PDB file of C-alpha atoms in Angstrom:
ATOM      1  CA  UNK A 534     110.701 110.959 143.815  1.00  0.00           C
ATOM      2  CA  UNK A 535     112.318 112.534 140.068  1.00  0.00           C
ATOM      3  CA  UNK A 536     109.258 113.818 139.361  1.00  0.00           C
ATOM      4  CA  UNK A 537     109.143 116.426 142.361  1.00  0.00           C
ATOM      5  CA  UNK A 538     113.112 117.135 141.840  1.00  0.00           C
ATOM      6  CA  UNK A 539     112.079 117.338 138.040  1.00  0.00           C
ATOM      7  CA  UNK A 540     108.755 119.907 138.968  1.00  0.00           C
ATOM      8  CA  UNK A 541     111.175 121.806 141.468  1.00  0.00           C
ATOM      9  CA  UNK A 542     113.785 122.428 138.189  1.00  0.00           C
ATOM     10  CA  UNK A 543     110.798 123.512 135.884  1.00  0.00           C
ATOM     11  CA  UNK A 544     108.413 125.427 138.462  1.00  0.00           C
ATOM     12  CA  UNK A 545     104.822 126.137 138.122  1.00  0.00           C
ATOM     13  CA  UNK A 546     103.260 124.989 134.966  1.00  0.00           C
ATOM     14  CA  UNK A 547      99.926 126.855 135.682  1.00  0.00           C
ATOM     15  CA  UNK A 548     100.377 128.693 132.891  1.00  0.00           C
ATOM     16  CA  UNK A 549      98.128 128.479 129.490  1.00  0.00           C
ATOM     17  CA  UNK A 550     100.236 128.208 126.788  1.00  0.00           C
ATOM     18  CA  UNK A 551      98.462 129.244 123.765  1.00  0.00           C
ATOM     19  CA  UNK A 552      98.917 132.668 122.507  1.00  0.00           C
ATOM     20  CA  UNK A 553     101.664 133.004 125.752  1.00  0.00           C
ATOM     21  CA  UNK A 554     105.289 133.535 126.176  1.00  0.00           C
ATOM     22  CA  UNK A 555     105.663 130.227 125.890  1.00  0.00           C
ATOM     23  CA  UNK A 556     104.833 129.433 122.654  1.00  0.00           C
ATOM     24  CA  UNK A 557     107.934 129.344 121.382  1.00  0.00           C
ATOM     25  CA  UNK A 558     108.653 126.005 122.735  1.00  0.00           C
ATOM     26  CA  UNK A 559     106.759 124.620 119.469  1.00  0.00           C
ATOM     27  CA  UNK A 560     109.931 125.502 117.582  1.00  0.00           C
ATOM     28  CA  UNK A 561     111.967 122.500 119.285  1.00  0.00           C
ATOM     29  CA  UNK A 562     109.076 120.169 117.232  1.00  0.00           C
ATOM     30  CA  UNK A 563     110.606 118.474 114.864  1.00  0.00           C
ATOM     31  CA  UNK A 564     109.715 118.615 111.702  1.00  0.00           C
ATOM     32  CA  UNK A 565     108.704 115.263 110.072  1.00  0.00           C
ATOM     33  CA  UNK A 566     106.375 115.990 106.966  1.00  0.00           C
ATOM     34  CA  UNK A 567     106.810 112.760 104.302  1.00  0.00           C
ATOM     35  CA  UNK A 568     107.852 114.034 101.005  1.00  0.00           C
ATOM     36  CA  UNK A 569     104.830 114.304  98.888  1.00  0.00           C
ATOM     37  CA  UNK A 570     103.360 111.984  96.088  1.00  0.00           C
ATOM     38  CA  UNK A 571     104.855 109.362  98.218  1.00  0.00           C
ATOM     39  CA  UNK A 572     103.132 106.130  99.287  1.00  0.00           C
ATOM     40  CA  UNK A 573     103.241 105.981 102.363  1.00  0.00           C
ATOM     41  CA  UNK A 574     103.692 102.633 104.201  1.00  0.00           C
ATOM     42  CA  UNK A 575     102.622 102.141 108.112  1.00  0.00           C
ATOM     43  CA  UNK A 576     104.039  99.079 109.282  1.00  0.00           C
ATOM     44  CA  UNK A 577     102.943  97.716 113.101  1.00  0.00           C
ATOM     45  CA  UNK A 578     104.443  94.692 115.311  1.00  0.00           C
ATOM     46  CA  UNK A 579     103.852  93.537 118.088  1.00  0.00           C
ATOM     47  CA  UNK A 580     106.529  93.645 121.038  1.00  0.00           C
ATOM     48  CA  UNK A 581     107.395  90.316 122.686  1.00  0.00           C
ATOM     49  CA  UNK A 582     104.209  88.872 121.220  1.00  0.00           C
ATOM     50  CA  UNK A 583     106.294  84.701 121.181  1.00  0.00           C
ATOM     51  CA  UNK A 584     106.001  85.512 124.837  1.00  0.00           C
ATOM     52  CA  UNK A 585     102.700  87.179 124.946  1.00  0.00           C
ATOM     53  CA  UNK A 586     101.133  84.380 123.045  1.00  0.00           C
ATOM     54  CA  UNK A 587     103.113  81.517 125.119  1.00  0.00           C
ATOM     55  CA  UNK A 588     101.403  83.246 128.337  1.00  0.00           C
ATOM     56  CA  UNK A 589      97.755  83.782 126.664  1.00  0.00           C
ATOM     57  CA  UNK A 590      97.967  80.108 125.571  1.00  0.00           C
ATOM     58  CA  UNK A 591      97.811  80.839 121.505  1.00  0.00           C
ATOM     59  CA  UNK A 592      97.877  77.464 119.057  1.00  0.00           C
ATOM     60  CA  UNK A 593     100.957  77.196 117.113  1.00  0.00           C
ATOM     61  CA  UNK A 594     101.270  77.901 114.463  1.00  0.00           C
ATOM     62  CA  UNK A 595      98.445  79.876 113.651  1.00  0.00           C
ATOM     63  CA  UNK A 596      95.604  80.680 116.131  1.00  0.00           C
ATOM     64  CA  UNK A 597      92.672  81.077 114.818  1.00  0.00           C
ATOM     65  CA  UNK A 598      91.037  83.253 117.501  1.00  0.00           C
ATOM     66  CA  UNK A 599      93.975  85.600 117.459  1.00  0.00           C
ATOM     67  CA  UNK A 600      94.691  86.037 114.067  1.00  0.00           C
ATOM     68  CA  UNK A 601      90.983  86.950 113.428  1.00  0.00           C
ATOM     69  CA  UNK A 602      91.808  89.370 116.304  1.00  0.00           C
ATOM     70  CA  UNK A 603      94.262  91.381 114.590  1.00  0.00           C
ATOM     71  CA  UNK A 604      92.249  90.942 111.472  1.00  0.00           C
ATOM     72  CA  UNK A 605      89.380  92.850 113.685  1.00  0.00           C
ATOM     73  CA  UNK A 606      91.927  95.046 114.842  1.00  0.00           C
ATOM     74  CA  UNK A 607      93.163  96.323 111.087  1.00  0.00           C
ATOM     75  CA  UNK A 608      89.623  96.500 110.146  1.00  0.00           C
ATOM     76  CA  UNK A 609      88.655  98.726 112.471  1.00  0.00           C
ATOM     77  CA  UNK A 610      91.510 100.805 111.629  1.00  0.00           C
ATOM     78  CA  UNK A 611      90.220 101.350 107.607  1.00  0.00           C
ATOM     79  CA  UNK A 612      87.361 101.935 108.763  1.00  0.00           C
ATOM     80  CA  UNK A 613      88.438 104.970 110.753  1.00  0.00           C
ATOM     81  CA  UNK A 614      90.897 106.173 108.687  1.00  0.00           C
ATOM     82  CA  UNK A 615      89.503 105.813 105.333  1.00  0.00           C
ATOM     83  CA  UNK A 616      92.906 107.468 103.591  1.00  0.00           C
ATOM     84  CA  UNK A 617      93.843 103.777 104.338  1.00  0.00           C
ATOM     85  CA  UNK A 618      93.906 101.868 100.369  1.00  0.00           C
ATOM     86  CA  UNK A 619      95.129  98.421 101.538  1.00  0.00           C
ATOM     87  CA  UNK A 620      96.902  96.466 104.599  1.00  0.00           C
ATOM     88  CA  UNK A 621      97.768  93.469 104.871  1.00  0.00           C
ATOM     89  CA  UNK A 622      98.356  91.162 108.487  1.00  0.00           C
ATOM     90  CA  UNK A 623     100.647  88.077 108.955  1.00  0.00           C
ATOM     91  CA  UNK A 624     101.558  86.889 112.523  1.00  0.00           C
ATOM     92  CA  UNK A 625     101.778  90.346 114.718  1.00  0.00           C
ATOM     93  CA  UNK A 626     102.305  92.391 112.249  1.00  0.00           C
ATOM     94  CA  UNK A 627     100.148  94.837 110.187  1.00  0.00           C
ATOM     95  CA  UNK A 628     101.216  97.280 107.002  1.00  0.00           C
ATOM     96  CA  UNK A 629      98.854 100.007 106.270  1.00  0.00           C
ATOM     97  CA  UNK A 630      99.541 101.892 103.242  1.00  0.00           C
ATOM     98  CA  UNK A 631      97.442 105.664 102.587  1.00  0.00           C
ATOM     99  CA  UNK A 632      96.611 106.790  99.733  1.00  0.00           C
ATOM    100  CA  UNK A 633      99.676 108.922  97.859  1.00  0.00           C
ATOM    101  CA  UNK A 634      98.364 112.334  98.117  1.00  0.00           C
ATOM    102  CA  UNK A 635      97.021 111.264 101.434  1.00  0.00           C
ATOM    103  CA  UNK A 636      96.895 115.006 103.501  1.00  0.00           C
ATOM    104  CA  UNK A 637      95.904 113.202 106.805  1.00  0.00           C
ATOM    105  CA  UNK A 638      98.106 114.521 109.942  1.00  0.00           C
ATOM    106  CA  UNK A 639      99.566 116.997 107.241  1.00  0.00           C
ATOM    107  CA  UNK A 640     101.936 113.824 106.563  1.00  0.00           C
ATOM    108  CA  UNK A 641     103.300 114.130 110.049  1.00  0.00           C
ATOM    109  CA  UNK A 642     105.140 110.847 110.279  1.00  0.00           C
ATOM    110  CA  UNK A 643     105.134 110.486 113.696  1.00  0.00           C
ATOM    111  CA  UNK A 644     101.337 112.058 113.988  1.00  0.00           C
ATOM    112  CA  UNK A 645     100.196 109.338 111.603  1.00  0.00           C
ATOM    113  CA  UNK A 646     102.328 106.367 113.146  1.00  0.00           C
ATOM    114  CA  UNK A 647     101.467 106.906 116.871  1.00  0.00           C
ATOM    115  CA  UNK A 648      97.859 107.583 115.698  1.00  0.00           C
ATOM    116  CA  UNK A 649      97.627 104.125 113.547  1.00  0.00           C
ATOM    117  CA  UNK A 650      99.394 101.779 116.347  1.00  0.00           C
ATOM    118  CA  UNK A 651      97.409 103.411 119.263  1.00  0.00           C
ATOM    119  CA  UNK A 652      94.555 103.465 118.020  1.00  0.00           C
ATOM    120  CA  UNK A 653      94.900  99.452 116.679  1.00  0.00           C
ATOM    121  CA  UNK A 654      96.776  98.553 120.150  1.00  0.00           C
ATOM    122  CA  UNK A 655      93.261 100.099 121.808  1.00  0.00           C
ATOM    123  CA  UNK A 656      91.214  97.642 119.649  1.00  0.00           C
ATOM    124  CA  UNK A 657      92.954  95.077 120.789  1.00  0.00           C
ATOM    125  CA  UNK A 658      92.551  95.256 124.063  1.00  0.00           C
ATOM    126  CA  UNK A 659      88.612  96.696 123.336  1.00  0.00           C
ATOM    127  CA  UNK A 660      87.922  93.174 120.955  1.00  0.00           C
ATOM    128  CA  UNK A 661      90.059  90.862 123.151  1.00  0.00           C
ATOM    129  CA  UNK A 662      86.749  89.466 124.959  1.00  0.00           C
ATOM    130  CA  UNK A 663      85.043  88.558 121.653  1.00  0.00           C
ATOM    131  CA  UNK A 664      87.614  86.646 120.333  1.00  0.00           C
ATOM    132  CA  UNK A 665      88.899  85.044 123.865  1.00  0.00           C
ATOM    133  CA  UNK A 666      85.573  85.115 126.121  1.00  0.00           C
ATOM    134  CA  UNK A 667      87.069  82.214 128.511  1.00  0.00           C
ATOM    135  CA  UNK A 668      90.827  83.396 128.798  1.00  0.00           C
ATOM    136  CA  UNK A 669      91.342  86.933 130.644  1.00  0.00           C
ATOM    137  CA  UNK A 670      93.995  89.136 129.081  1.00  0.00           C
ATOM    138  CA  UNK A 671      97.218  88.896 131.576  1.00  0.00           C
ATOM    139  CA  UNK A 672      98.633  92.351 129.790  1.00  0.00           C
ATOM    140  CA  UNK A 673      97.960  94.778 127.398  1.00  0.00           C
ATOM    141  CA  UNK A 674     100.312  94.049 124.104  1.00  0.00           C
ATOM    142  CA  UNK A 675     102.341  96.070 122.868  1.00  0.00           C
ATOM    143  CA  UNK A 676     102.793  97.129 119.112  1.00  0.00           C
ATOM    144  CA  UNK A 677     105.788  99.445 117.549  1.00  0.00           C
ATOM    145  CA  UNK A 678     105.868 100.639 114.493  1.00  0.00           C
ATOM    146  CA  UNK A 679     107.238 102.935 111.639  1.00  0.00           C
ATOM    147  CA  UNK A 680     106.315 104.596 108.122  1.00  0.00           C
ATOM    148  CA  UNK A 681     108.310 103.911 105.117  1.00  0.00           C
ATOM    149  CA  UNK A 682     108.192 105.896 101.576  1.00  0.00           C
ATOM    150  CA  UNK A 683     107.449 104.648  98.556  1.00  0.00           C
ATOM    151  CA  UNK A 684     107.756 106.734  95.926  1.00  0.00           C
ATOM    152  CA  UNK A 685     106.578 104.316  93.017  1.00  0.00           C
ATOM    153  CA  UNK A 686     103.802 101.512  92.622  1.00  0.00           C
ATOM    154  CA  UNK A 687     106.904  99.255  91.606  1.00  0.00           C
ATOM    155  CA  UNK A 688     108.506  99.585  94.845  1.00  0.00           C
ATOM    156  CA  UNK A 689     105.348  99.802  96.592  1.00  0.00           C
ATOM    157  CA  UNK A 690     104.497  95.977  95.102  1.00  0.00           C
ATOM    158  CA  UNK A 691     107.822  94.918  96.146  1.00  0.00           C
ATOM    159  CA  UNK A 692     107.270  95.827  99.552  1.00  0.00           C
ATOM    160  CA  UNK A 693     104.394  93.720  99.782  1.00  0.00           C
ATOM    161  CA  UNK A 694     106.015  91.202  97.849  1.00  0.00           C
ATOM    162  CA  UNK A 695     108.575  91.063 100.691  1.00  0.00           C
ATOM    163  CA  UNK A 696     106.298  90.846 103.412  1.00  0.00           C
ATOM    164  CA  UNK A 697     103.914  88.376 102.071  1.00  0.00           C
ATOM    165  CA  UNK A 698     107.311  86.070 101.315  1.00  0.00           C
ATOM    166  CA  UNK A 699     108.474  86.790 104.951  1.00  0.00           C
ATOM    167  CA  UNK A 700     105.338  84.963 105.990  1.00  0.00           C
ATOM    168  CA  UNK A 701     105.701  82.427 103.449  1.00  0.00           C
ATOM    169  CA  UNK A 702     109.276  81.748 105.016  1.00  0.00           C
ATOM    170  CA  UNK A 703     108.186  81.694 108.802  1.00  0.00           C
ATOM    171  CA  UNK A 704     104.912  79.693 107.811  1.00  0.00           C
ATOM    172  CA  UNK A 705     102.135  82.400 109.110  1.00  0.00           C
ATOM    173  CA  UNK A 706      99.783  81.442 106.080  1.00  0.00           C
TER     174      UNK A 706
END
């Protein structure tokens, strides 16, 4: 198996590693701190989610049930992270935009954008029975996502612009 040719390579990792000699492996982190007085702009999507609805047996064009799913989902998210100011859902996607002197994660772009996605993929799967009672999730989904500056209200509206016309365009209204 690679993982025992992988653990032979690397050794014993019994070691604790704070405060140790191997510390300095922190220094490969990379750093990726958003600029400051930035908006910053959290967007999520679901992976494969024509197929994943095709398989759960979602109503086209809009389903009800899962739309107020991801609703649930995004609300649950504000609520937890209250640096949150606004989001806004169409289809399988989500945008989450935090404050613009938001300090959360020390503006650790990745920190913030694993944290957001996990911890709405998680509700998913938690709320899934309230919304479907009768139909058994097959899968967990899957959601990616990324974080986009904005350094201006102007270009912060015309983000949102842009993703409220995308769903005018592909009907999710």
């Amino acid at each position: 198996m690679e993982w025992r040719r992988t653990l032979s390579i690397i050794g014993n990792l019994g070691y604790r590693m704070a405060k140790s000699k191997f510390e300095y492996v922190k220094k490969f982190e990379q750093n990726d701190s958003c600029l400051p007085n930035t908006w910053l702009a959290v967007r999520l999507d679901g992976r494969c989610f024509h197929k994943f609805s095709e398989e759960h047996g979602f109503h086209k064009p809009n389903d009800d049930q899962a739309l107020g799913l991801m609703n649930e989902c995004a609300e649950r998210v504000m609520r937890e992270y209250p640096d949150i100011v606004i989001s806004y859902g169409q289809s399988d996607e989500y945008s989450f935009v935090l404050k613009r002197n938001t300090t959360l994660f020390s503006r650790r772009a990745s920190k913030i954008m694993t944290t957001l996605v996990s911890y709405f993929a998680a509700s998913y799967v938690f709320r899934w029975p309230q919304f479907f009672p009768t139909t058994p999730l097959k899968y967990p989904p899957a959601f990616d996502g990324r974080v986009v500056l904005y350094p201006s209200v102007k270009n912060l509206r015309d983000y949102l612009s842009w993703r409220q016309a995308d769903c005018e365009c592909t009907g999710c209204f």
